[in-house]
Coordinates of C-alpha atoms in Angstrom, one line a residue:
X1 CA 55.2 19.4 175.8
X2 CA 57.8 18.4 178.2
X3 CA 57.5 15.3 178.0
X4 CA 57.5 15.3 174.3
X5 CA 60.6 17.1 174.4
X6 CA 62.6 14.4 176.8
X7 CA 61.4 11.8 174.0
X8 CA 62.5 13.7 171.0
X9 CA 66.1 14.1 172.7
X10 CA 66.3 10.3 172.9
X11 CA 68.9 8.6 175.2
X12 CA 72.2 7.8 174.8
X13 CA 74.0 4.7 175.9
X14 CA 76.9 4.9 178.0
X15 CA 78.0 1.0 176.9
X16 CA 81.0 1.5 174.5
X17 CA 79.0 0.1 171.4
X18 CA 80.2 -2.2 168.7
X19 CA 81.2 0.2 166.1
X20 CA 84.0 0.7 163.9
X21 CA 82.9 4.2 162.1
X22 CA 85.4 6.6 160.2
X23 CA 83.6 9.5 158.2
X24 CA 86.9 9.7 155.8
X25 CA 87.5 6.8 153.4
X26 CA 90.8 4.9 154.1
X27 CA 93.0 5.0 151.6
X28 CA 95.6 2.5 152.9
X29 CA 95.7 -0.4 155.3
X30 CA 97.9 -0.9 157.7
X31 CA 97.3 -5.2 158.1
X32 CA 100.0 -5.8 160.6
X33 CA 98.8 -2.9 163.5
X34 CA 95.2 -3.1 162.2
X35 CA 94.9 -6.8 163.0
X36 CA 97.2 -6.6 166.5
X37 CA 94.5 -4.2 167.6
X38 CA 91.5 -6.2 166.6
X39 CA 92.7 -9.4 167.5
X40 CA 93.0 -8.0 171.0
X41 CA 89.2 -7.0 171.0
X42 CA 87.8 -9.6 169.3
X43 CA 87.5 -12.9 171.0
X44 CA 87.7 -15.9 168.0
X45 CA 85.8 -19.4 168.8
X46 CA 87.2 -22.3 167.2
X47 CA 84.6 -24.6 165.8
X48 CA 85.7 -27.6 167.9
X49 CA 84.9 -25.2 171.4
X50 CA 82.1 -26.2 173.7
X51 CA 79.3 -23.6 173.7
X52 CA 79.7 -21.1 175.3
X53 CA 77.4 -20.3 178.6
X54 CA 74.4 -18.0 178.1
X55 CA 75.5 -15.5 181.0
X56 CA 75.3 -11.7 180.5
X57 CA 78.9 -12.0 180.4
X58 CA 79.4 -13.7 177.7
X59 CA 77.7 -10.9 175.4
X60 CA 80.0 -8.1 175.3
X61 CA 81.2 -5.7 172.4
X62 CA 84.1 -3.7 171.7
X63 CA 84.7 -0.9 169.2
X64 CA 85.0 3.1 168.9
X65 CA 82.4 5.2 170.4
X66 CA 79.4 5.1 167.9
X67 CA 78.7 8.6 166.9
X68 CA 75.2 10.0 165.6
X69 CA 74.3 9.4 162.7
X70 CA 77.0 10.6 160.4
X71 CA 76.4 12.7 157.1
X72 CA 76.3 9.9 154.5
X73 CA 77.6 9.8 151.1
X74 CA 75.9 12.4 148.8
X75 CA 73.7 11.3 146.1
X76 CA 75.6 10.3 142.8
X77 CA 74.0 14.4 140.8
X78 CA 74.2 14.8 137.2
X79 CA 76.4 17.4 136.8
X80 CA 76.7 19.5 133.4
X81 CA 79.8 17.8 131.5
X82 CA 82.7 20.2 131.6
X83 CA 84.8 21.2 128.3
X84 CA 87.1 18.5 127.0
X85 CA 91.0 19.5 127.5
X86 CA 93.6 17.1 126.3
X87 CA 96.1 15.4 129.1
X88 CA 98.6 16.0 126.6
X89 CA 100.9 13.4 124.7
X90 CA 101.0 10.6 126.3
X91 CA 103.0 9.4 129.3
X92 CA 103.2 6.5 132.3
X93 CA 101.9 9.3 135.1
X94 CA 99.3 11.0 132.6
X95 CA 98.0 7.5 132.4
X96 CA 97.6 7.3 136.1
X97 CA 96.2 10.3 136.6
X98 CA 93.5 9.3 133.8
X99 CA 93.0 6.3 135.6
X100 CA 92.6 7.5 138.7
X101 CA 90.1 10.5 137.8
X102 CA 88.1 9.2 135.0
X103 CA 88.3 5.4 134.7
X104 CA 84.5 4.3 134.8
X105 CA 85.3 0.7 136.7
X106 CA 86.7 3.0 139.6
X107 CA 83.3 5.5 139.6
X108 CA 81.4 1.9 139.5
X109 CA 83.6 0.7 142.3
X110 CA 83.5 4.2 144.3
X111 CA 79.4 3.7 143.9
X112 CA 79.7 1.2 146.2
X113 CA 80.1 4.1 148.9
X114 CA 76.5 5.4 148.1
X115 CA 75.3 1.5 148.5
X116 CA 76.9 1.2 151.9
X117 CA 75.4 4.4 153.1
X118 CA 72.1 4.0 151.9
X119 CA 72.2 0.9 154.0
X120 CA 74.0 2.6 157.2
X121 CA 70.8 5.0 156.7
X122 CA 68.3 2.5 156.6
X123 CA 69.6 0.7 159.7
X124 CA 69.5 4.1 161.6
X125 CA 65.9 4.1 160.5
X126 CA 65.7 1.6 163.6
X127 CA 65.8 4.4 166.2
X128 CA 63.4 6.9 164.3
X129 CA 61.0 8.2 166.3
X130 CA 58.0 7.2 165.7
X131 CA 54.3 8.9 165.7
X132 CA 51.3 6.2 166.9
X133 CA 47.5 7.2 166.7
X134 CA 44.4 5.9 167.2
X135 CA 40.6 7.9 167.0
X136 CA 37.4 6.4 167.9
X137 CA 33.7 8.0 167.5
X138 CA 30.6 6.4 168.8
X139 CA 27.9 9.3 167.9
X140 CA 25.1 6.8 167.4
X141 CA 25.3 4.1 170.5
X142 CA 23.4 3.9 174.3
X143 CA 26.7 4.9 175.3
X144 CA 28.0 8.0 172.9
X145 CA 31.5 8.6 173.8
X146 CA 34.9 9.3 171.6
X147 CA 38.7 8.8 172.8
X148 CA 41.7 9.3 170.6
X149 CA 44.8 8.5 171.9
X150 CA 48.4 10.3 170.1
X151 CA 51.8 9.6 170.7
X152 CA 55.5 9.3 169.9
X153 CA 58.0 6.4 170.8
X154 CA 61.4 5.8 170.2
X155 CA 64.0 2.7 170.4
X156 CA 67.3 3.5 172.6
X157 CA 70.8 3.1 171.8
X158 CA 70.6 0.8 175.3
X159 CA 68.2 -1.5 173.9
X160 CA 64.8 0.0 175.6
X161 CA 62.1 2.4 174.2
X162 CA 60.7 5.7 175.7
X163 CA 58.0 7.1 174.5
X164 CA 54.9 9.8 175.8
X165 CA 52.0 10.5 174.5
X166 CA 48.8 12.4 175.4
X167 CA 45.1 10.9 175.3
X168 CA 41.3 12.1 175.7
X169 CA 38.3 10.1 176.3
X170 CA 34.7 12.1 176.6
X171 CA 31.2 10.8 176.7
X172 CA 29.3 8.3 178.1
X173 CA 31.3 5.3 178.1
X174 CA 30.6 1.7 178.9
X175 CA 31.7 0.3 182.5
X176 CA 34.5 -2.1 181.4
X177 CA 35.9 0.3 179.1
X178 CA 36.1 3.5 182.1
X179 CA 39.6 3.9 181.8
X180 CA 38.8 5.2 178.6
X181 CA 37.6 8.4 180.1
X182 CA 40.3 11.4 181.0
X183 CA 39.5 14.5 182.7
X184 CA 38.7 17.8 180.4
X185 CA 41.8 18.3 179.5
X186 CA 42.9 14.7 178.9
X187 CA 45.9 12.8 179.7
X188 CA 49.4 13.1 179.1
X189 CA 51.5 9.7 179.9
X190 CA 55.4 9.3 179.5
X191 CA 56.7 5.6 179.3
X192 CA 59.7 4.0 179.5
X193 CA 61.0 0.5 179.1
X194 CA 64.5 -1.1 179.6
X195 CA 65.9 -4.8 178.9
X196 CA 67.1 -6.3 182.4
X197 CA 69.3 -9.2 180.8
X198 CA 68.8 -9.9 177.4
X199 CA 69.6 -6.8 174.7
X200 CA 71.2 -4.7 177.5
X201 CA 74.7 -4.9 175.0
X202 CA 73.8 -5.5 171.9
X203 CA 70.3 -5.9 169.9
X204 CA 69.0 -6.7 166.7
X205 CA 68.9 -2.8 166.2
X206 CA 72.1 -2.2 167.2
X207 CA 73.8 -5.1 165.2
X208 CA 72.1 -4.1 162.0
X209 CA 73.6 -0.5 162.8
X210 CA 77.2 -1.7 163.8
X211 CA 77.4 -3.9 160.7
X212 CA 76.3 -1.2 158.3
X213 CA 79.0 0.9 159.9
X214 CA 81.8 -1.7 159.0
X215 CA 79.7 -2.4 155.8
X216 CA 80.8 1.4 154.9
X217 CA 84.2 0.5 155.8
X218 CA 84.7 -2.5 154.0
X219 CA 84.2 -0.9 150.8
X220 CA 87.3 1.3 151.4
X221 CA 89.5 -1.6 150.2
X222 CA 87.2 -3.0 147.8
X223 CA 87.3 0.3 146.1
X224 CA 91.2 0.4 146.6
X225 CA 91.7 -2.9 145.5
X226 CA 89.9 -2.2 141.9
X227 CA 92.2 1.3 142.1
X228 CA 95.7 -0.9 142.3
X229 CA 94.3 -3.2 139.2
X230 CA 93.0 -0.6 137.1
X231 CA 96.4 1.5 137.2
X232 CA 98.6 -1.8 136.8
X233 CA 96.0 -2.7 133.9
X234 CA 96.8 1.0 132.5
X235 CA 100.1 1.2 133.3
X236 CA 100.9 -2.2 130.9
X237 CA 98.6 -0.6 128.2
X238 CA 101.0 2.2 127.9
X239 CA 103.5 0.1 128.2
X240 CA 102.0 -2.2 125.2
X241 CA 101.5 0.8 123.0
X242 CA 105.2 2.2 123.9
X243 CA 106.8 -1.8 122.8
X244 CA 104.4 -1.5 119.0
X245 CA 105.6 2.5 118.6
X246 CA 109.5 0.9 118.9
X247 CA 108.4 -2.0 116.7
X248 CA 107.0 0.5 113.9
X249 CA 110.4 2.0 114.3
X250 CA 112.4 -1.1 113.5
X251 CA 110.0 -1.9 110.6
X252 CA 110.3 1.3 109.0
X253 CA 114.3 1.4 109.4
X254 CA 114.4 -2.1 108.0
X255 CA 112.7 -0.9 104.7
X256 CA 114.5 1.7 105.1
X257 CA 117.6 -0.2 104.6
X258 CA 116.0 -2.1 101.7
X259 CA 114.5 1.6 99.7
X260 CA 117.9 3.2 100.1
X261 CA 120.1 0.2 98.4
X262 CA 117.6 -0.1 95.3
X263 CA 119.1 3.2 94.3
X264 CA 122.3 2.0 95.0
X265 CA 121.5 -0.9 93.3
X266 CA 120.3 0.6 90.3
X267 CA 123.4 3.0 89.9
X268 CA 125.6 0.0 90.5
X269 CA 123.9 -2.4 87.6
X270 CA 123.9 1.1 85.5
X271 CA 127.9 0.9 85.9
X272 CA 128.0 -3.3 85.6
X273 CA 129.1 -3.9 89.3
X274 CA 126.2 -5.8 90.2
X275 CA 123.6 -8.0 88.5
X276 CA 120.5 -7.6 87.1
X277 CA 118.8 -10.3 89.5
X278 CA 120.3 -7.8 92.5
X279 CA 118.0 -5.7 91.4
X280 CA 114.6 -8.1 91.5
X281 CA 116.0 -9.8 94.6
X282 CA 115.9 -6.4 96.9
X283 CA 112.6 -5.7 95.2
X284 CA 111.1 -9.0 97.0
X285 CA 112.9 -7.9 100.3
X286 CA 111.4 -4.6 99.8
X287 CA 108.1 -6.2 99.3
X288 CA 107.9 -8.4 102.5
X289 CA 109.5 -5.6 105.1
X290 CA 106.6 -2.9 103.5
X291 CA 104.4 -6.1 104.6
X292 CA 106.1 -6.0 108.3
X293 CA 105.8 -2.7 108.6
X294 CA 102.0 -3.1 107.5
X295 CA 101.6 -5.4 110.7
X296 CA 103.6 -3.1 113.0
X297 CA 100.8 -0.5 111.8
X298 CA 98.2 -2.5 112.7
X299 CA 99.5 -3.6 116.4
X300 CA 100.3 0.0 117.3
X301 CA 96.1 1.1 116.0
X302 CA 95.3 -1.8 118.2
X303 CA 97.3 -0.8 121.1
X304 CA 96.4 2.8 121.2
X305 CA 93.1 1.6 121.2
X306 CA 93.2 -0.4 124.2
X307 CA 95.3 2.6 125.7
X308 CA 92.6 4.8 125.2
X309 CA 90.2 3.1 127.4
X310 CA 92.8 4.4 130.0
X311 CA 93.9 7.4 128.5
X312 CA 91.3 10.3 128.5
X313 CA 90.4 13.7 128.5
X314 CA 88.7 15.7 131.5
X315 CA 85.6 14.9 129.8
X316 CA 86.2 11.5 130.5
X317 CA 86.3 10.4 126.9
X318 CA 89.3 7.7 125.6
X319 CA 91.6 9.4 123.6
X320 CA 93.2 7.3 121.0
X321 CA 96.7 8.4 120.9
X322 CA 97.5 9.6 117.3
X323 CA 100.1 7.4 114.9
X324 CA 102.3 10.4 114.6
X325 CA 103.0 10.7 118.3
X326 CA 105.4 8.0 119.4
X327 CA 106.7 7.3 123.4
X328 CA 110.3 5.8 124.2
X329 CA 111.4 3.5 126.8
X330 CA 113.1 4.8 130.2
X331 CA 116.2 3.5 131.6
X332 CA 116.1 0.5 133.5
X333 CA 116.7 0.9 137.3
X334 CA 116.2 -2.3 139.2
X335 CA 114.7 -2.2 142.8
X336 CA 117.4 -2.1 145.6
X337 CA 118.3 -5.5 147.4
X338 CA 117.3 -3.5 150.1
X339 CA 113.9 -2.9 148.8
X340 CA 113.2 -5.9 148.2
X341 CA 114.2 -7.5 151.0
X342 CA 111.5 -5.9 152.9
X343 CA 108.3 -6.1 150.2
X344 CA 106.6 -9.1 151.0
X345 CA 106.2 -7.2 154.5
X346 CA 105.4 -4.1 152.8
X347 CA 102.3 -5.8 150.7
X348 CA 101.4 -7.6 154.1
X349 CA 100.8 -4.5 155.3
X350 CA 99.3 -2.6 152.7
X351 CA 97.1 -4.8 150.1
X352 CA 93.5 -4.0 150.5
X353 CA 92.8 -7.8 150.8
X354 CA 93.6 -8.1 154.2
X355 CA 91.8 -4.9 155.4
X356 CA 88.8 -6.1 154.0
X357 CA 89.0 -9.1 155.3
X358 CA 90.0 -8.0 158.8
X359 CA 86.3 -5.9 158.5
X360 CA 84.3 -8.9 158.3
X361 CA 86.0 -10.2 161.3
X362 CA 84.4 -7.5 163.0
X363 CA 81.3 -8.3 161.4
X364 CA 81.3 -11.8 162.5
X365 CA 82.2 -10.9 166.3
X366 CA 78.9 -8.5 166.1
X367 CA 77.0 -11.8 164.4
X368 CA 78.8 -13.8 167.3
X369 CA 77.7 -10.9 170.4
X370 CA 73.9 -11.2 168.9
X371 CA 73.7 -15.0 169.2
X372 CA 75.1 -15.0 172.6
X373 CA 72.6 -12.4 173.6
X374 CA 69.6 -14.6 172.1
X375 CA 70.8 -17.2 174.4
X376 CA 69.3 -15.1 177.4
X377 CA 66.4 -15.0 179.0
X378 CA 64.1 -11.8 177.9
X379 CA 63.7 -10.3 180.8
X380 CA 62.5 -6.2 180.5
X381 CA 61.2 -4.0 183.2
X382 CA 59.0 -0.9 182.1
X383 CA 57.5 2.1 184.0
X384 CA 54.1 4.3 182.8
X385 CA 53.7 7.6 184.5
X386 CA 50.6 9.4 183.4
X387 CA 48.5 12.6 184.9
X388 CA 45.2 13.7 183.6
X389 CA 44.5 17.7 183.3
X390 CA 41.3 19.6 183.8
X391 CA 38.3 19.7 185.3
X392 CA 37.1 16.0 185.9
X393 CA 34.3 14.8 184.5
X394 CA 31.0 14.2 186.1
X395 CA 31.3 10.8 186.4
X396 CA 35.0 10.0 188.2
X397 CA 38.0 12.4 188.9
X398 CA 41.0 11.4 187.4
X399 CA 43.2 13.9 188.6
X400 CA 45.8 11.7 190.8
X401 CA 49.0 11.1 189.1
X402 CA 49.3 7.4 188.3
X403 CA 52.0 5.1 188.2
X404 CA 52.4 1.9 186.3
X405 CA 55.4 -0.7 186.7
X406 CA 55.5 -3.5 184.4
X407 CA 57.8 -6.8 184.4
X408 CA 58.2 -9.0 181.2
X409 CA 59.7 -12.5 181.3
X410 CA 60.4 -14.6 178.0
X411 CA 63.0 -17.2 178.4
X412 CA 63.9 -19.7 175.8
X413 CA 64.3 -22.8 177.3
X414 CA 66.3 -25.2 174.5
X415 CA 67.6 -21.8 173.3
X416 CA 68.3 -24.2 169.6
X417 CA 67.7 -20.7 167.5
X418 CA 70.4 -18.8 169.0
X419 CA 72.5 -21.5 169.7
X420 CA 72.4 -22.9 166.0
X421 CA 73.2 -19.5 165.0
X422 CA 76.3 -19.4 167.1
X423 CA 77.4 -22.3 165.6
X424 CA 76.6 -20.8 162.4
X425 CA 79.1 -18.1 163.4
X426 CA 81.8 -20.3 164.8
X427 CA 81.9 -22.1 161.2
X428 CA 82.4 -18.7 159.2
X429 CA 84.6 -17.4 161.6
X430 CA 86.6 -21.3 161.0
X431 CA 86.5 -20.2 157.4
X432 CA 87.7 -16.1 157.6
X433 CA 90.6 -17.5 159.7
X434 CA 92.0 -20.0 156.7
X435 CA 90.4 -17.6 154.0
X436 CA 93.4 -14.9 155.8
X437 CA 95.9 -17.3 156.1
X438 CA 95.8 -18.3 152.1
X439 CA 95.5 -14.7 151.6
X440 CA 98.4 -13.7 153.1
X441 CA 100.7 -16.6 151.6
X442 CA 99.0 -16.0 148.4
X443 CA 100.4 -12.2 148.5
X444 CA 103.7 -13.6 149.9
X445 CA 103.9 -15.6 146.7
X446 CA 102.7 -13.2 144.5
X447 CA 105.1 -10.7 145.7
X448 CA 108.0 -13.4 144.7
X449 CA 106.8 -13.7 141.5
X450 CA 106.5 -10.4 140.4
X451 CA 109.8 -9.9 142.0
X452 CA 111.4 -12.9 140.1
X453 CA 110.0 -11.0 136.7
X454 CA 111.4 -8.2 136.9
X455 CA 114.7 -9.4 137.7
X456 CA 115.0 -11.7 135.0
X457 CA 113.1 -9.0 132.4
X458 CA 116.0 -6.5 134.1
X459 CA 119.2 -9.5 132.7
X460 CA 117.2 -9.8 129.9
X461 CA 117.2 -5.8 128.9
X462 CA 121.2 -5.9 129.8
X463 CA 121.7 -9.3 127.5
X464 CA 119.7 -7.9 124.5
X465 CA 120.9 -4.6 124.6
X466 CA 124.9 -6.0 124.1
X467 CA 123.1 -8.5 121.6
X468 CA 121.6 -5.4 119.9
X469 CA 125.3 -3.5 120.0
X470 CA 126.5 -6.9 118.3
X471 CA 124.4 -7.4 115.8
X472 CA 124.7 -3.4 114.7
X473 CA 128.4 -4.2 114.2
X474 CA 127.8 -7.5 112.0
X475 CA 125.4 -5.6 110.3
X476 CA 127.8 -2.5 108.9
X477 CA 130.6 -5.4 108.2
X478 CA 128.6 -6.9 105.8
X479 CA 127.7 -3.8 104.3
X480 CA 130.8 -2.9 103.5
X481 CA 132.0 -6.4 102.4
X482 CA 128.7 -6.1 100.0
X483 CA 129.6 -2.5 98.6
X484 CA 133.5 -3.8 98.0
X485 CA 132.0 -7.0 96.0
X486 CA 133.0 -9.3 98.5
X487 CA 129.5 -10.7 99.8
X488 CA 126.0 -11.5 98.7
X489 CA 122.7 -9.6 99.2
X490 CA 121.3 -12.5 100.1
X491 CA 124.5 -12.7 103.3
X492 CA 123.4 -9.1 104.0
X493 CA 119.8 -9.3 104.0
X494 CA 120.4 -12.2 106.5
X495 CA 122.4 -9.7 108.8
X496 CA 119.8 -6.5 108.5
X497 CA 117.1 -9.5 109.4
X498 CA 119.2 -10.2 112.3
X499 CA 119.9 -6.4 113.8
X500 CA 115.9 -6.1 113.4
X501 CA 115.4 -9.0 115.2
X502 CA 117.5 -7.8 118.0
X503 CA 116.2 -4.7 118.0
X504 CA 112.7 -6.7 118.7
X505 CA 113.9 -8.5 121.0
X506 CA 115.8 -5.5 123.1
X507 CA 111.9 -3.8 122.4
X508 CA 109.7 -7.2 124.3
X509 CA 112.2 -7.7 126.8
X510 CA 111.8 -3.5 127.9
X511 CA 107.9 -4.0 127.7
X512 CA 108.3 -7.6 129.8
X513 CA 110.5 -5.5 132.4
X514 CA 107.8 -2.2 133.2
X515 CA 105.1 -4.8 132.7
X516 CA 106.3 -7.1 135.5
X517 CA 107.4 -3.5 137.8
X518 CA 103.8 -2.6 136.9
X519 CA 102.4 -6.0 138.6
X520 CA 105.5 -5.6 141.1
X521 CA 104.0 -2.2 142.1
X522 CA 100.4 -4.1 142.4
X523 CA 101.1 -6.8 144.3
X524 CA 102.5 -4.3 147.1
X525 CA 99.4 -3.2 147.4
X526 CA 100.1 0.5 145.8
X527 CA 97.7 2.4 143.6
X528 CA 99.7 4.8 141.2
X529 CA 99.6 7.9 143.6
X530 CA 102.9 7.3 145.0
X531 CA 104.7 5.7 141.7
X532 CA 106.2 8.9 139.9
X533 CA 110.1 8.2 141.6
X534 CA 109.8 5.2 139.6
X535 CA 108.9 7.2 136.5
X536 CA 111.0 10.0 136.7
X537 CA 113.2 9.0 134.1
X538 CA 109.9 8.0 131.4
X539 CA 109.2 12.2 132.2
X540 CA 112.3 14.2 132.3

């Protein structure tokens, strides 16, 4: 029982494992102390170096402590579906918040997290213990005899195996097969068995383990990554619908204009001030804006529907945002100089991109350490230590303790396996080094571009606006002129087209400007939980 005991206990390693294990998800990464650190414990191999030489040296691994096995990511549970509440009317941060509790691309992404730690789980599986039998019965035979043979074993964090066990053997057995026989009370036997050079570091166990571990982690910024798009993607939804509620408003003052000077019109041709054909003339302007104000409808059904595949209830069901509910535009507050001075270092730092792609570094150094280690010679030493209990039998006692050391040599002499695999290595690692480098000159750019966007779409506000202003004013001078007989409808209708137009104009180049912040916002790498100072405005 003792010796069962010491075997389910298991050993520990006192080697600093490869491991990079965090139980709490990262929700940010940090790309420019992250990669300082690694770059410092991770030895990189061009693919023009010599080979390295297979010395027990060479196989070494860095990373945290690696902890027992840690409580994996619960089972995705049906769970009864609470009572639908409304988020209210509509607004930028509601639509975050949606987005970021009920969006169905995130749960896909965040599903990911079960995936990982299923596999973490199964890699443990490696250092179960395990329970080994064996019973044979020979009741009909010149020699009538029956052993059985019962025991656990269990692979080491250090690359070895311990195991103990307890066997009996009765009956008549045959002369080659003696040590069959235990005393009366059988046999108890504890082994042990430890890798001299190869596997000492790091084995096909351990690797399995270690990469599952960083497996867990890289989904962090995978998940974090499809966090950022999905609220940018949301954000310019609201955005969308906002621009078509504006454009409804312009169509409908338009007719507007058009529905109030028929009865003008009418009262005027009653008194003989203005024509008959006046009349028909405004009925065929009345006629077409009705039909722009049609299409306005439309666009702003079709943009509340795409809203609502951001914009739900608790429930998680879209919500499409009713006609009579309309949303406004904010003031326009450019980024400081300051601010954007500093961005493209900010997004270097914190896009999810770069953190994921610093985990599979890791993962390649473990694929790296493993090769190296197959390069060795398999050398293991083991020890058996066994005592039988009891009376002995009439035959042969049994009683002395015995002791049983055992030496294992395996070398591979051309060693082509491991060292084609460590070339295999050296290539990917070749291709994660210029895969990061385009990465980080693509966010660089991306950065700029967004940044260029929204500070033309910023000019572009502050031009239309004064356009907007001036178009207002030509707009009530030829009204007046028109009223005082001085000017044509067809002059005026020309001048109402032209303050709508504005309008319109004012209305794309407000939804260009929080589109283009919205992408701004993305490509620095943050996900909508730290966005509501650029909002505050769109809520107060």
């Amino acid at each position: 029982m003792i010796a069962l005991g010491v075997v389910a206990g298991g050993c520990r390693s006192s080697h600093p494992p490869y491991s990079w294990h965090n139980n709490t998800p990262s929700t940010a990464s940090s790309k420019v102390a992250q990669q300082a650190t690694n770059d410092q414990q991770i030895s990189q191999v061009s693919f023009e170096e010599d080979l390295p030489r297979a010395t027990e040296d060479s196989v070494t691994t860095t990373g945290d402590e690696l902890q027992q096995p840690p409580e994996l990511a619960a089972e995705l549970i049906e769970t009864p579906t609470p009572e639908p509440s409304s988020p209210g009317e509509p607004s930028v941060l509601a639509v975050i918040s949606s987005v970021r509790n009920h969006f169905p691309r995130l749960r896909e992404a965040e599903a990911t997290r079960i995936i990982a730690s299923g596999e973490q789980l199964s890699a443990w599986g490696a250092f179960d213990h395990k329970l080994d039998g064996y019973s044979n019965v020979q009741p009909l035979d010149y020699y009538e005899n029956n052993w059985h043979e019962w025991g656990v074993k269990r692979n080491t964090m250090w690359g070895g195996q311990v195991g103990a066990g307890y066997r009996l053997g009765r009956g008549s057995f045959e002369p080659w097969y003696k040590e069959r026989e235990t005393n009366d009370g059988g046999e108890i036997a504890l082994s042990l068995r430890a890798p001299i050079i190869r596997d000492r570091t790091i084995d096909k166990n351990r690797a399995d383990l270690w990469r599952a571990q960083l497996e867990q982690n890289r989904v962090e910024p995978y998940i974090r990554s499809q966090l950022i798009l999905a609220v940018r993607d949301g954000i310019q939804a609201y955005w969308e619908w906002v621009a078509a509620c504006e454009n409804l408003k312009i169509a409908e003052n338009l007719l507007e204009l058009g529905l109030d000077r028929a009865k003008y019109l009418k009262r005027q041709v009653e008194l003989g001030e203005k024509a008959q054909i006046d009349i028909v003339d405004n009925r065929r302007i009345i006629v077409s804006r009705e039909a722009k104000r049609t299409a306005a409808r439309q666009k702003l059904t079709q943009a509340a529907a795409k809203l609502s595949l951001y914009f739900r209830d608790s429930a998680g069901t879209p919500l499409v945002v009713d006609q009579t509910l309309s949303g406004s535009f904010p003031k326009v507050e450019v980024p400081e100089e300051a601010t954007l001075g500093r961005d493209v270092e900010l997004a270097l730092a914190n896009r999810p991109e770069l953190a994921e792609l610093a985990i599979v570094r890791r993962q390649l150094s473990v694929d790296r350490s493993q090769a190296v280690n197959e390069t060795l010679a398999d050398v293991d030493a083991g020890v058996k230590l066994a005592q039988d209990m009891g009376a002995p039998t009439k035959d042969a006692d049994k009683s002395e303790t015995e002791l049983e050391a055992i030496l294992t040599v395996s070398v591979p002499l051309e060693r082509r396996k491991a060292l084609g695999k460590l070339r295999q290595v050296r290539g990917k690692q070749a291709q994660l080094r210029a895969k990061t480098e385009f990465a980080e000159d693509k966010i660089s750019v991306e950065v700029q571009i967004a940044r260029a966007a929204v500070t033309a779409a910023a000019e572009r506000v502050g031009q239309n606006t004064e356009n907007l202003e001036l178009a207002q004013r030509m707009q009530e001078a030829e009204n007046r002129l028109y009223e005082e007989g001085q000017n044509t409808l067809f002059n005026l209708n020309i001048r109402e087209q032209q303050l709508a137009e504005a309008a319109a104009e004012l209305v794309a180049s407000q939804r260009d400007f929080f589109a283009a912040l919205a992408e701004y916002t993305a490509a620095l790498g943050l996900d909508g939980s730290d966005l509501s100072t650029l909002y505050r405005n769109e809520t107060e």
